[in-house]
Coordinates of C-alpha atoms in Angstrom, one line a residue:
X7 CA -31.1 2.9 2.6
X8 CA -31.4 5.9 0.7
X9 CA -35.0 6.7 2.0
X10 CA -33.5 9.4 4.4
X11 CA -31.4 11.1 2.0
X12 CA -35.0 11.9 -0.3
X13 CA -37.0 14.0 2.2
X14 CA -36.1 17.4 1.4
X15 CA -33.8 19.0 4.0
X16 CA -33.2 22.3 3.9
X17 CA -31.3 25.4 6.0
X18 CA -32.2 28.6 5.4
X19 CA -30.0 31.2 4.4
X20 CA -30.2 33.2 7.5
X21 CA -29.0 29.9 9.6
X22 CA -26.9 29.3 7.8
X23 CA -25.1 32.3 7.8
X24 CA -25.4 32.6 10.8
X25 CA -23.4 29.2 11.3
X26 CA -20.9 29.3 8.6
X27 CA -18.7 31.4 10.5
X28 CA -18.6 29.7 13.9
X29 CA -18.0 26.1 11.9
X30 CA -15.2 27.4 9.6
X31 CA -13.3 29.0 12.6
X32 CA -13.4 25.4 14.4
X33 CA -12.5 24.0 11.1
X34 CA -9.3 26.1 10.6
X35 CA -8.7 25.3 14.2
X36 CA -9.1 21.6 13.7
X37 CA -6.9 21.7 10.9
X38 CA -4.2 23.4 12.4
X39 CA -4.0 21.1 15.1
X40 CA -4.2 17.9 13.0
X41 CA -0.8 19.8 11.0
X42 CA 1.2 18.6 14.1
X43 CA -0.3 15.4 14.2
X44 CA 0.4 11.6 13.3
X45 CA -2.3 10.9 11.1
X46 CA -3.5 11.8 7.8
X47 CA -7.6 12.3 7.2
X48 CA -9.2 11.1 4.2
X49 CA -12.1 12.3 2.8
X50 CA -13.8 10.1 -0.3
X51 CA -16.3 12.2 -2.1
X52 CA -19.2 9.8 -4.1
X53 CA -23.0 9.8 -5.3
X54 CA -25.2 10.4 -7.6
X55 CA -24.6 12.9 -10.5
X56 CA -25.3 16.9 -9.7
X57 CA -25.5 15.9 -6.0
X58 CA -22.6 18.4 -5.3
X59 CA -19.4 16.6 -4.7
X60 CA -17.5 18.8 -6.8
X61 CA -19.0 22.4 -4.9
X62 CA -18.3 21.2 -1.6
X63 CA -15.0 19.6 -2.4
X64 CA -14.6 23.4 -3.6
X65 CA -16.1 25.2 -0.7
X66 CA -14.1 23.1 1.9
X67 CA -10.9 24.5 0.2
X68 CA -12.3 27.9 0.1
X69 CA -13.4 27.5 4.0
X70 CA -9.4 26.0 5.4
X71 CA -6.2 26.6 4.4
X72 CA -6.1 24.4 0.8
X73 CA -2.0 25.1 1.6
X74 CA -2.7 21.8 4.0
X75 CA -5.3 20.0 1.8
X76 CA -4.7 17.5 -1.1
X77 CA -7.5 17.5 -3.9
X78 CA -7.8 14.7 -6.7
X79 CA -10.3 14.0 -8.8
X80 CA -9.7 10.9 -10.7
X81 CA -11.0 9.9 -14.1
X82 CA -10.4 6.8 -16.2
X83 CA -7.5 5.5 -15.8
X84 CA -4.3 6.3 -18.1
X85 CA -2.2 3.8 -19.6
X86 CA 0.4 4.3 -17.1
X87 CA -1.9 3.6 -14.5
X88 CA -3.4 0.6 -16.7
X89 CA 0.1 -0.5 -16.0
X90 CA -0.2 -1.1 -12.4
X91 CA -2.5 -2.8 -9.7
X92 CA -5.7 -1.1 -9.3
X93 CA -4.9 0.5 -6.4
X94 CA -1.2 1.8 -7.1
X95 CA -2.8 5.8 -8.2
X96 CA -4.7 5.8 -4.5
X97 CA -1.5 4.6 -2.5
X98 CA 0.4 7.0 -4.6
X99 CA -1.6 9.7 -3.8
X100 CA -2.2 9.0 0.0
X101 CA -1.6 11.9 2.5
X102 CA 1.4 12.3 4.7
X103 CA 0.7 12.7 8.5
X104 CA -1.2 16.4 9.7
X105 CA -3.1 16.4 5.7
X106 CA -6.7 16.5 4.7
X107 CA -7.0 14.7 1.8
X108 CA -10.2 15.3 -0.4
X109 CA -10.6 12.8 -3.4
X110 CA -13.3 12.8 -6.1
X111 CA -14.7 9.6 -7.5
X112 CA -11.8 7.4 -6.1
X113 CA -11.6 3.5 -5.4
X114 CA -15.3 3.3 -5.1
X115 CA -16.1 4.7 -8.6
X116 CA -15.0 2.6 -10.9
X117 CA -16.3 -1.1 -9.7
X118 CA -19.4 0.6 -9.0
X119 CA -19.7 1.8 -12.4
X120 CA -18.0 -1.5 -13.9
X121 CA -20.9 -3.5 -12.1
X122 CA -23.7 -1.3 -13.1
X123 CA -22.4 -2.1 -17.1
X124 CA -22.3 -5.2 -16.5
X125 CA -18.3 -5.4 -16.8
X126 CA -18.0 -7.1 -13.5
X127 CA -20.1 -10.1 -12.2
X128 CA -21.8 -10.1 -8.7
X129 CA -18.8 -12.0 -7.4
X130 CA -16.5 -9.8 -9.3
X131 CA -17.8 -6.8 -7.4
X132 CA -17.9 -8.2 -4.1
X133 CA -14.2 -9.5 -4.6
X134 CA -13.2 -5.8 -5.2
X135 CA -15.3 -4.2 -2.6
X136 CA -13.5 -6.7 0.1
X137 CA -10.3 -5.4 -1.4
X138 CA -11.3 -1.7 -0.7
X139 CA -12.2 -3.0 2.4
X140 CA -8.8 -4.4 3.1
X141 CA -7.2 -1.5 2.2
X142 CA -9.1 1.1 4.0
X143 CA -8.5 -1.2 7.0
X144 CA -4.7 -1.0 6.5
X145 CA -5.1 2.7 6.8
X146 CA -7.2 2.9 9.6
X147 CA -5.2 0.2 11.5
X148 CA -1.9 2.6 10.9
X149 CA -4.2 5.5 12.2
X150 CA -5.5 7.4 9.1
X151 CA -8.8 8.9 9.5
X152 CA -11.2 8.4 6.8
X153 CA -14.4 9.8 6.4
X154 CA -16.5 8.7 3.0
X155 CA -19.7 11.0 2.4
X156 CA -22.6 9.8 -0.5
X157 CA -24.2 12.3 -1.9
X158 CA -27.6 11.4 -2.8
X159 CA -30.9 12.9 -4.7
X160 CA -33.8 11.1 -5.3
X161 CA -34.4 10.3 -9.3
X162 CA -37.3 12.9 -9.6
X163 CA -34.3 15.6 -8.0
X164 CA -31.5 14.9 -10.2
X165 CA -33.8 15.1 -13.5
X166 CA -35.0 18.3 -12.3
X167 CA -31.6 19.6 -11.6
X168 CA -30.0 18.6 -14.9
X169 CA -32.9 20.2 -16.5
X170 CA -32.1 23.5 -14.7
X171 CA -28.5 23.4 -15.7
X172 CA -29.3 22.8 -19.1
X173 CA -31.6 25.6 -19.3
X174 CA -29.1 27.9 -17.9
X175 CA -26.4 29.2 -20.8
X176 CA -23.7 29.9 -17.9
X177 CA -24.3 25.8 -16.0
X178 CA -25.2 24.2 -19.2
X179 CA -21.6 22.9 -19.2
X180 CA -22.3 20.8 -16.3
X181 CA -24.8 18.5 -18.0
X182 CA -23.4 15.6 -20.1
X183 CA -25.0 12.8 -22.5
X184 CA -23.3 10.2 -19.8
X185 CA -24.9 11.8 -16.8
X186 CA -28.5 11.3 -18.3
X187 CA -27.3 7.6 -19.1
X188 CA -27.0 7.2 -15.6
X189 CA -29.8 8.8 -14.9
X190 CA -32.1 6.1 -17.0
X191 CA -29.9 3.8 -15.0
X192 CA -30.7 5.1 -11.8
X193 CA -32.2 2.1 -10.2
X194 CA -29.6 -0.1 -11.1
X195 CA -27.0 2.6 -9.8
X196 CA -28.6 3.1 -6.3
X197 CA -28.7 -0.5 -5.9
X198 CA -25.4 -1.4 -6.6
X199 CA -23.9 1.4 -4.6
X200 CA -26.7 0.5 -1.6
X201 CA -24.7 -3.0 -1.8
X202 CA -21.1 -1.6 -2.0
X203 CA -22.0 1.2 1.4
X204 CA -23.3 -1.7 3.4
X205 CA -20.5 -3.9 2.7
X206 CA -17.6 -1.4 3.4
X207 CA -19.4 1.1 5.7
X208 CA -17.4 0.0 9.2
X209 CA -16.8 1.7 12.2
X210 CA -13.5 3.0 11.4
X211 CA -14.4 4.1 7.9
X212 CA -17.9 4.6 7.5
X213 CA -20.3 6.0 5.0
X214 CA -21.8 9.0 5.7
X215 CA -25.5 9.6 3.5
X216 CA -26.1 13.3 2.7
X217 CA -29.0 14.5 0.6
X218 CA -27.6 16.7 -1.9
X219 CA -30.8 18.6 -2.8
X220 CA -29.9 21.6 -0.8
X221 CA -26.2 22.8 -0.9
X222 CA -26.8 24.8 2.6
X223 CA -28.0 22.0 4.1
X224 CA -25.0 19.5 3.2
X225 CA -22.2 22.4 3.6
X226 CA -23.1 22.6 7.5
X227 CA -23.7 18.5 7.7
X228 CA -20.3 17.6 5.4
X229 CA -18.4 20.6 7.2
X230 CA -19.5 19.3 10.8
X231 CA -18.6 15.8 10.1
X232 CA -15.2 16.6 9.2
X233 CA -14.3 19.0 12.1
X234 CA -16.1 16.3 14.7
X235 CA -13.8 13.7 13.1
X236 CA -10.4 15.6 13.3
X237 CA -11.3 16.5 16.7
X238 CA -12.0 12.5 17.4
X239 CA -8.6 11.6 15.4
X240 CA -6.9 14.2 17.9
X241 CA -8.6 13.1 21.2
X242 CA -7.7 9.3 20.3
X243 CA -4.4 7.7 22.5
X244 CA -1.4 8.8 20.9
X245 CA -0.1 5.8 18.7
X246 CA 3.2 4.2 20.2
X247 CA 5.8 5.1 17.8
X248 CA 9.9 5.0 17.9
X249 CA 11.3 5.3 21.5
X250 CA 7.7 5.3 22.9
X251 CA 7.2 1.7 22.5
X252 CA 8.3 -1.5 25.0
X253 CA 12.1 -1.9 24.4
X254 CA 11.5 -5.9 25.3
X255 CA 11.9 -8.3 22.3
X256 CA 8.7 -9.1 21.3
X257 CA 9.8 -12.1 20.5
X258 CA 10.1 -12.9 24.4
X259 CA 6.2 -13.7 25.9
X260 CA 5.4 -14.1 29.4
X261 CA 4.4 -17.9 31.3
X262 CA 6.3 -21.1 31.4
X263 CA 4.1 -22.6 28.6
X264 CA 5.1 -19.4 26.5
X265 CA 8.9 -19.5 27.6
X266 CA 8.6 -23.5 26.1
X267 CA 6.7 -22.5 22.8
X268 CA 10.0 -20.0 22.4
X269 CA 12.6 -22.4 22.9
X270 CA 11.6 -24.7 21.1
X271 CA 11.2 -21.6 18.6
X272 CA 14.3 -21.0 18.5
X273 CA 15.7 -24.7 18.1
X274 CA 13.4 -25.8 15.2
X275 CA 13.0 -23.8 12.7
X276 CA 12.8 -23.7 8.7
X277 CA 16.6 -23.0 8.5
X278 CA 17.7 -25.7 9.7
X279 CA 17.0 -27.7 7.1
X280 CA 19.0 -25.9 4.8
X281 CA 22.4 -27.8 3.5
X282 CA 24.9 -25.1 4.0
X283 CA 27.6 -27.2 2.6
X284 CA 26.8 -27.3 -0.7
X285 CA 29.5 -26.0 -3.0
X286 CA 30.1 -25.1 -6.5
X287 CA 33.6 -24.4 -8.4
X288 CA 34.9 -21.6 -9.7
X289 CA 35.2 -23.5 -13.3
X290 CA 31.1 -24.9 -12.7
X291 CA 30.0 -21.0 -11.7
X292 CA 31.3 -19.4 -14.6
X293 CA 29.4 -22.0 -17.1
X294 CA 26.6 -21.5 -14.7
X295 CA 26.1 -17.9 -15.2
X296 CA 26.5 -17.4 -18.6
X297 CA 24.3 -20.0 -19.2
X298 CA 21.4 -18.6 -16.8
X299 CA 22.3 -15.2 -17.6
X300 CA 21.7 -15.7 -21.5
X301 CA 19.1 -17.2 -20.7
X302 CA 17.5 -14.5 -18.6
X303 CA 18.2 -11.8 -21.2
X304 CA 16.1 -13.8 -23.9
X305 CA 13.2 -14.5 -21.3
X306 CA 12.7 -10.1 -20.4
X307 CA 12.8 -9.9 -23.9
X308 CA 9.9 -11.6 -24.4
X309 CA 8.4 -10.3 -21.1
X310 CA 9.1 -6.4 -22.0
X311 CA 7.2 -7.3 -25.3
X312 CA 4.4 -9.1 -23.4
X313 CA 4.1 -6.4 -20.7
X314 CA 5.1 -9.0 -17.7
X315 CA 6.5 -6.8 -15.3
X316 CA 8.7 -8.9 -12.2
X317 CA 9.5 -7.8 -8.7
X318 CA 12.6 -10.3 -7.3
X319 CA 13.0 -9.4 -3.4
X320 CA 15.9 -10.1 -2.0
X321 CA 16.4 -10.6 2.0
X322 CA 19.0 -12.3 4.1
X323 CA 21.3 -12.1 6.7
X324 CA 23.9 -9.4 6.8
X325 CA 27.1 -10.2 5.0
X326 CA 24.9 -13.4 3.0
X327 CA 25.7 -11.7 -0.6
X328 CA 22.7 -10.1 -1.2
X329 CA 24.2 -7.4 -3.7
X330 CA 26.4 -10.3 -5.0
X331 CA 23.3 -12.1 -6.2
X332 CA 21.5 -9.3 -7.5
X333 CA 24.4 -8.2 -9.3
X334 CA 24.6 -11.7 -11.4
X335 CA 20.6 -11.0 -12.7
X336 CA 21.5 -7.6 -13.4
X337 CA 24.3 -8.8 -15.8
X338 CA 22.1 -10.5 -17.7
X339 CA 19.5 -7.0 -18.1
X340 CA 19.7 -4.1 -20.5
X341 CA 19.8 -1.5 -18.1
X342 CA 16.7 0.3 -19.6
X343 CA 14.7 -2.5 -18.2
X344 CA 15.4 -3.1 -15.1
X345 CA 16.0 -1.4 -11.4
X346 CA 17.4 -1.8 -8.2
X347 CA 15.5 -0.5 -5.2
X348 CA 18.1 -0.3 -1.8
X349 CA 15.8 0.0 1.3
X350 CA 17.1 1.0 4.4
X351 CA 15.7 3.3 7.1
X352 CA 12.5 5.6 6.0
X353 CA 13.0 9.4 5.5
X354 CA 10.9 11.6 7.0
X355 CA 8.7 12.0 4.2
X356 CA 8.2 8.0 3.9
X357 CA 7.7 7.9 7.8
X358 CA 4.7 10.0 7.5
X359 CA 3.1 7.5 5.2
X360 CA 2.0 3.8 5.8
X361 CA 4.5 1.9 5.8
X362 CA 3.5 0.0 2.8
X363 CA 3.5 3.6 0.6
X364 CA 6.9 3.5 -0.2
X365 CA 6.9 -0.1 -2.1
X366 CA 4.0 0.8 -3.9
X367 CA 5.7 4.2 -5.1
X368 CA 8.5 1.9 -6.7
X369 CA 6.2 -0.5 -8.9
X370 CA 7.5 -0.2 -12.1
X371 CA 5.6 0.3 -15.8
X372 CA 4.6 -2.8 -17.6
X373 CA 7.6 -5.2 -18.7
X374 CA 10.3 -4.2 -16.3
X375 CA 12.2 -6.1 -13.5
X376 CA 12.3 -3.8 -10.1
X377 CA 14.7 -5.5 -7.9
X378 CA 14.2 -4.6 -4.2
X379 CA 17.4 -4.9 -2.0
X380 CA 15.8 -5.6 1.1
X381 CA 11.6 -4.9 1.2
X382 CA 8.7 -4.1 3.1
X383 CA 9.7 -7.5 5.0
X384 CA 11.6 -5.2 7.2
X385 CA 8.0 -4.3 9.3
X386 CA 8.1 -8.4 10.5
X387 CA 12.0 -8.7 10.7
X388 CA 14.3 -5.7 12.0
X389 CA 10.9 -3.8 13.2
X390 CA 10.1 -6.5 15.1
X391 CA 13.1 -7.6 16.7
X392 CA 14.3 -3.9 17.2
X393 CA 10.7 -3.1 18.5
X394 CA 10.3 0.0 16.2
X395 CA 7.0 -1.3 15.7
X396 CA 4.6 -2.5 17.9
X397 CA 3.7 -6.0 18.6
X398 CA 0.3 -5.1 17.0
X399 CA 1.6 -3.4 14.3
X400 CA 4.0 -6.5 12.6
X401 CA 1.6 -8.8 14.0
X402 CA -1.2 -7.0 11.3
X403 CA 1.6 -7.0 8.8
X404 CA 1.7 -10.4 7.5
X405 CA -1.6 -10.0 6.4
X406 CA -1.0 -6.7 4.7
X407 CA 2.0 -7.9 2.8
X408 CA 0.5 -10.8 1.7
X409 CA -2.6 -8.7 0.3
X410 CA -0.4 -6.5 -1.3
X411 CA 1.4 -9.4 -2.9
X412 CA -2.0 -10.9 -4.0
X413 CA -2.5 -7.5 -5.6
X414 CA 0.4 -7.5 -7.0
X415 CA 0.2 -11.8 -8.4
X416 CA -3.1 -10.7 -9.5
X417 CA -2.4 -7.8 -11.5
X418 CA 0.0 -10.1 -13.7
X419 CA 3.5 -9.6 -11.9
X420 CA 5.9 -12.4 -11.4
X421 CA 7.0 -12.1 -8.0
X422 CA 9.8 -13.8 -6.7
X423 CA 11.0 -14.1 -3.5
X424 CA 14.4 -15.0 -1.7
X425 CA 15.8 -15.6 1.3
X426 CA 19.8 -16.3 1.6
X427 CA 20.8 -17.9 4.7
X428 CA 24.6 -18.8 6.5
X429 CA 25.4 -19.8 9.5
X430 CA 26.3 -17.8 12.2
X431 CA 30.0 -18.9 12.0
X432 CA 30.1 -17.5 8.6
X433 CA 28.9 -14.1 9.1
X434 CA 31.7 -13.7 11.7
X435 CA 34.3 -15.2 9.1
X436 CA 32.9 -12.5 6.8
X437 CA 32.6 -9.8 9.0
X438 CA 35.9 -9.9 9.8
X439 CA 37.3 -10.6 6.4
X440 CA 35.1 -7.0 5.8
X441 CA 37.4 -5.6 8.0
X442 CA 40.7 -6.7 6.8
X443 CA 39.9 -5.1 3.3
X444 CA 40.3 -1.3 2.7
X445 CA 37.7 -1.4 0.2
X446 CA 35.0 -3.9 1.5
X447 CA 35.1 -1.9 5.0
X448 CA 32.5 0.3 3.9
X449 CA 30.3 -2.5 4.1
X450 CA 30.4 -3.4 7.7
X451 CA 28.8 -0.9 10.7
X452 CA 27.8 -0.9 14.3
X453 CA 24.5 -1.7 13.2
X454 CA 25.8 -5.2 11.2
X455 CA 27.3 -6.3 14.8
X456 CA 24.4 -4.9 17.1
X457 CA 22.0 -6.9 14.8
X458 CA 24.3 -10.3 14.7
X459 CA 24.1 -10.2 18.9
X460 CA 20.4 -10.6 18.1
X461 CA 20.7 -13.8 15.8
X462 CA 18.7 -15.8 17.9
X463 CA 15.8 -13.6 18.1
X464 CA 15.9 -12.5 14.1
X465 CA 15.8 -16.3 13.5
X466 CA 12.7 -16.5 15.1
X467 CA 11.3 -13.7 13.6
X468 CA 12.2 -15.2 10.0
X469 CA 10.9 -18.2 11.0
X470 CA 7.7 -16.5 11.4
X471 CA 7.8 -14.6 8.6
X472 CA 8.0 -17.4 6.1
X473 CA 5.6 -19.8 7.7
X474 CA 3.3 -16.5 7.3
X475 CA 3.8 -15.3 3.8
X476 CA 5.2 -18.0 2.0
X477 CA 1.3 -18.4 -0.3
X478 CA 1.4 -20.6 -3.3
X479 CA 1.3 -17.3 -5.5
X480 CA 4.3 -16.2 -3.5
X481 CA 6.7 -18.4 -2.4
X482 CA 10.0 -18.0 -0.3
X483 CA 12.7 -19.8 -1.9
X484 CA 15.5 -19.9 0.6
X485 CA 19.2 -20.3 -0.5
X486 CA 22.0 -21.9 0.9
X487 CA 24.6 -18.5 1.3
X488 CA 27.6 -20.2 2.9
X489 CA 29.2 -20.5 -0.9
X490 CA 28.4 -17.2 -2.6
X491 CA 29.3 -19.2 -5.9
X492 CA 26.2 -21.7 -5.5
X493 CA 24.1 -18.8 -3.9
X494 CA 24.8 -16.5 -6.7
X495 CA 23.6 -19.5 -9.3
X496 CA 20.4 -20.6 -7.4
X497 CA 19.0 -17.1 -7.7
X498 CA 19.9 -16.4 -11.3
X499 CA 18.2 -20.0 -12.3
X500 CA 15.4 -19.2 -10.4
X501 CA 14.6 -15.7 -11.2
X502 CA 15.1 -17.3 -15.2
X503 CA 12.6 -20.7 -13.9
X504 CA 10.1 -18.5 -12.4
X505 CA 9.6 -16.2 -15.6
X506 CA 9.8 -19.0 -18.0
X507 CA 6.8 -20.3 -16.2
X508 CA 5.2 -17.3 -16.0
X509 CA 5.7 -16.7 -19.8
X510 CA 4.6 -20.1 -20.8

């Protein structure tokens, strides 16, 4: 693969003056345009050592306006980071809409480097690379551009060039003991990143091979690259977003065989076989709690000391007692090690992200339970039935949230999942009762009744949405609402169930 990267390109300096210019001015106006933009462009920077990632990274801030460019370079990672999926420093880090991101030695480093050590087996590797690859394709899918450039020299090359930095008292900074440990390694290097290009190179993120040897010639290549792939970001149909999309329920397909498949849809479906009736007394939920709640606070201490972090989600209808329940496992917290995360529309700054960005923002340090009130669930429920995403866009979701959750399972966190479900009769007892009470009124909006005339089509689309994500690692454990008393229990006793397990 590398063959064509080793044959000695070169631009002379009169060209490439004589170019610079010209490219930069399109560049500037590429990236001026791409400001007002939906989409984000990525640039991953990798290669051998002294190929020049770290000069052009450098020159393509000196050549556009770095005011509009994000630059990391990332190293090993810190303990915070240790502390958190693999992945949780690149999400963290992603661009918002109309940026250039430029990132050094990013998600491609580190297995690649793991594999050449021998830290990761063959299949170890090639279960990380199809991570990457899941990842980048979450981006792509919501629109982001990304571009990922190797820079390559041939052995002989690299040895000459450390040589020359050494002998040079003003470079000799440059050269390290680990970059000529690599370069011993060199075979094993190339190889392993030959494997990792031609398993994630695809066409909407592909790998991009650029010889290194001479820093005019892959200026002009990189530089042209990136303006031809802003200019191909802008040309692209504009992505339906907001207003823009169908206003139909999605929900709602066209043919008779397609109108049957949603009846019957809407008649049979997992929450029906919920008993709603079941009850538990006042006296009985008091003895309940305390018992599940001391038993709780025992089990985070020994998860805080361990470094077992938990993420409890919490969905349901509106008015099913979602704070209510949350409120009983926070009782049994010190407040230091826990936190609740209320989701409700994205800001601005969390629109112009995926929509994944914000959830993985909020994963908490080792230990601690992050309680989200509401979740990224919200992309297959109200998203979908509201149509403020596309049919493709929730459709691709349940696969996106249940890699994220495998990332997340995988990483060591307990995650636990509820749903709380009533019957329609008692959301309208509640509602009302909402309405009577001067200090409850807050809780109930336009919205709550615009999105209860809906019932029928959000049932479907939870329906859906636990036949989808419900995995073995992450299971949806649906409670019966209609008595907040025996709702309120079942959570507490399995938040405490699920991280006994998980402790062992």
């Amino acid at each position: 693969m590398f063959e064509a990267a080793e044959v000695g390109r070169k631009v002379s300096k009169a060209e490439y003056k004589a170019q610079v210019p010209h490219l930069r001015s399109e560049l500037l106006d590429a990236q001026q345009a791409l400001r007002a933009a939906r989409f984000p462009v990525i640039v991953l920077f990798a290669g051998v050592d002294t190929a020049g990632k770290g000069e052009t990274v450098n020159l393509l801030n000196e050549w556009m306006d770095p005011r509009w460019i994000v630059t990391r370079g990332y190293t090993d990672p810190s303990s915070e980071e240790l502390e958190r999926p693999r992945l949780w420093r690149y999400w963290r880090d992603l661009p918002p809409h109309g940026r250039i991101a430029l990132f050094l030695s990013a998600w491609y480093s580190f297995p690649v480097r793991a594999r050449v050590a021998g830290r990761l087996s063959s299949a170890e590797f090639d279960a990380r690379l199809a991570q990457i690859a899941a990842f980048e394709r979450a981006l792509t899918d919501d629109g982001v551009v990304i571009l990922k450039f190797w820079m390559h020299l041939s052995k002989a090359a690299q040895k000459k060039r450390l040589k020359a930095f050494e002998q040079d008292p003003h470079q000799r900074w440059r050269v390290t003991k680990d970059q000529w440990k690599h370069w011993r390694m060199f075979d094993k290097f190339v190889a392993t990143a030959d494997r990792a290009i031609r398993r994630t190179s695809t066409d909407q993120a592909p790998w991009h091979i650029v010889e290194g040897a001479d820093e005019r010639y892959r200026a002009l290549t990189i530089g042209t690259v990136l303006r031809d792939a802003i200019r191909g970001g802008l040309a692209r149909p504009r992505l339906q977003t907001g207003s823009s999309r169908r206003r139909a329920s999605p929900a709602i397909r066209s043919g008779d065989a397609a109108r049957t498949i949603d009846r019957i849809d809407r008649e049979f479906n997992v929450l029906d076989n919920l008993d709603l009736d079941q009850r538990l007394s006042d006296s009985r939920f008091d003895v309940k709690v305390a018992e599940h709640q001391s038993r709780l606070n025992l089990l985070q201490r020994r998860a805080r000391q361990k470094g077992v972090s938990t993420i409890v989600v919490i969905e349901g209808w509106d008015a099913a007692g979602k704070g209510g329940a949350i409120r009983r496992v926070t009782g049994a917290l010190d407040a230091r090690d826990y936190q609740v995360i209320p989701i409700a529309a994205p800001t601005d700054e969390e629109r112009a992200h995926h929509y994944l960005w914000r959830f993985w923002r909020h994963l908490s340090r080792a230990g601690r339970i992050t309680i989200f009130d509401r979740s990224w669930y919200g992309r297959v429920l109200v998203e979908r039935v509201e149509s403020l995403a596309a049919e493709s866009e929730w459709m691709r979701a349940y696969g996106e949230i249940t890699q994220f959750e495998e990332q997340l399972v995988a990483h060591g966190i307990l995650l636990v999942k509820f749903w709380l479900h009533i019957s329609k009769d008692e959301q309208l007892r509640r509602f009302r009762e909402r309405g009577r009470t001067t200090y409850k009124q807050w809780k109930i909006t336009d919205e709550d009744w615009r999105n209860r005339a809906r019932w029928a089509d959000y049932t479907v689309a939870v329906n859906d949405m636990v036949a989808r994500t419900s995995t073995r690692i992450a299971p949806w454990t649906l409670v019966e609402a209609n008595d907040k008393n025996f709702a309120r229990v079942k959570v507490l006793r399995t938040v405490a169930d699920r991280l006994a397990a998980r402790l062992g």
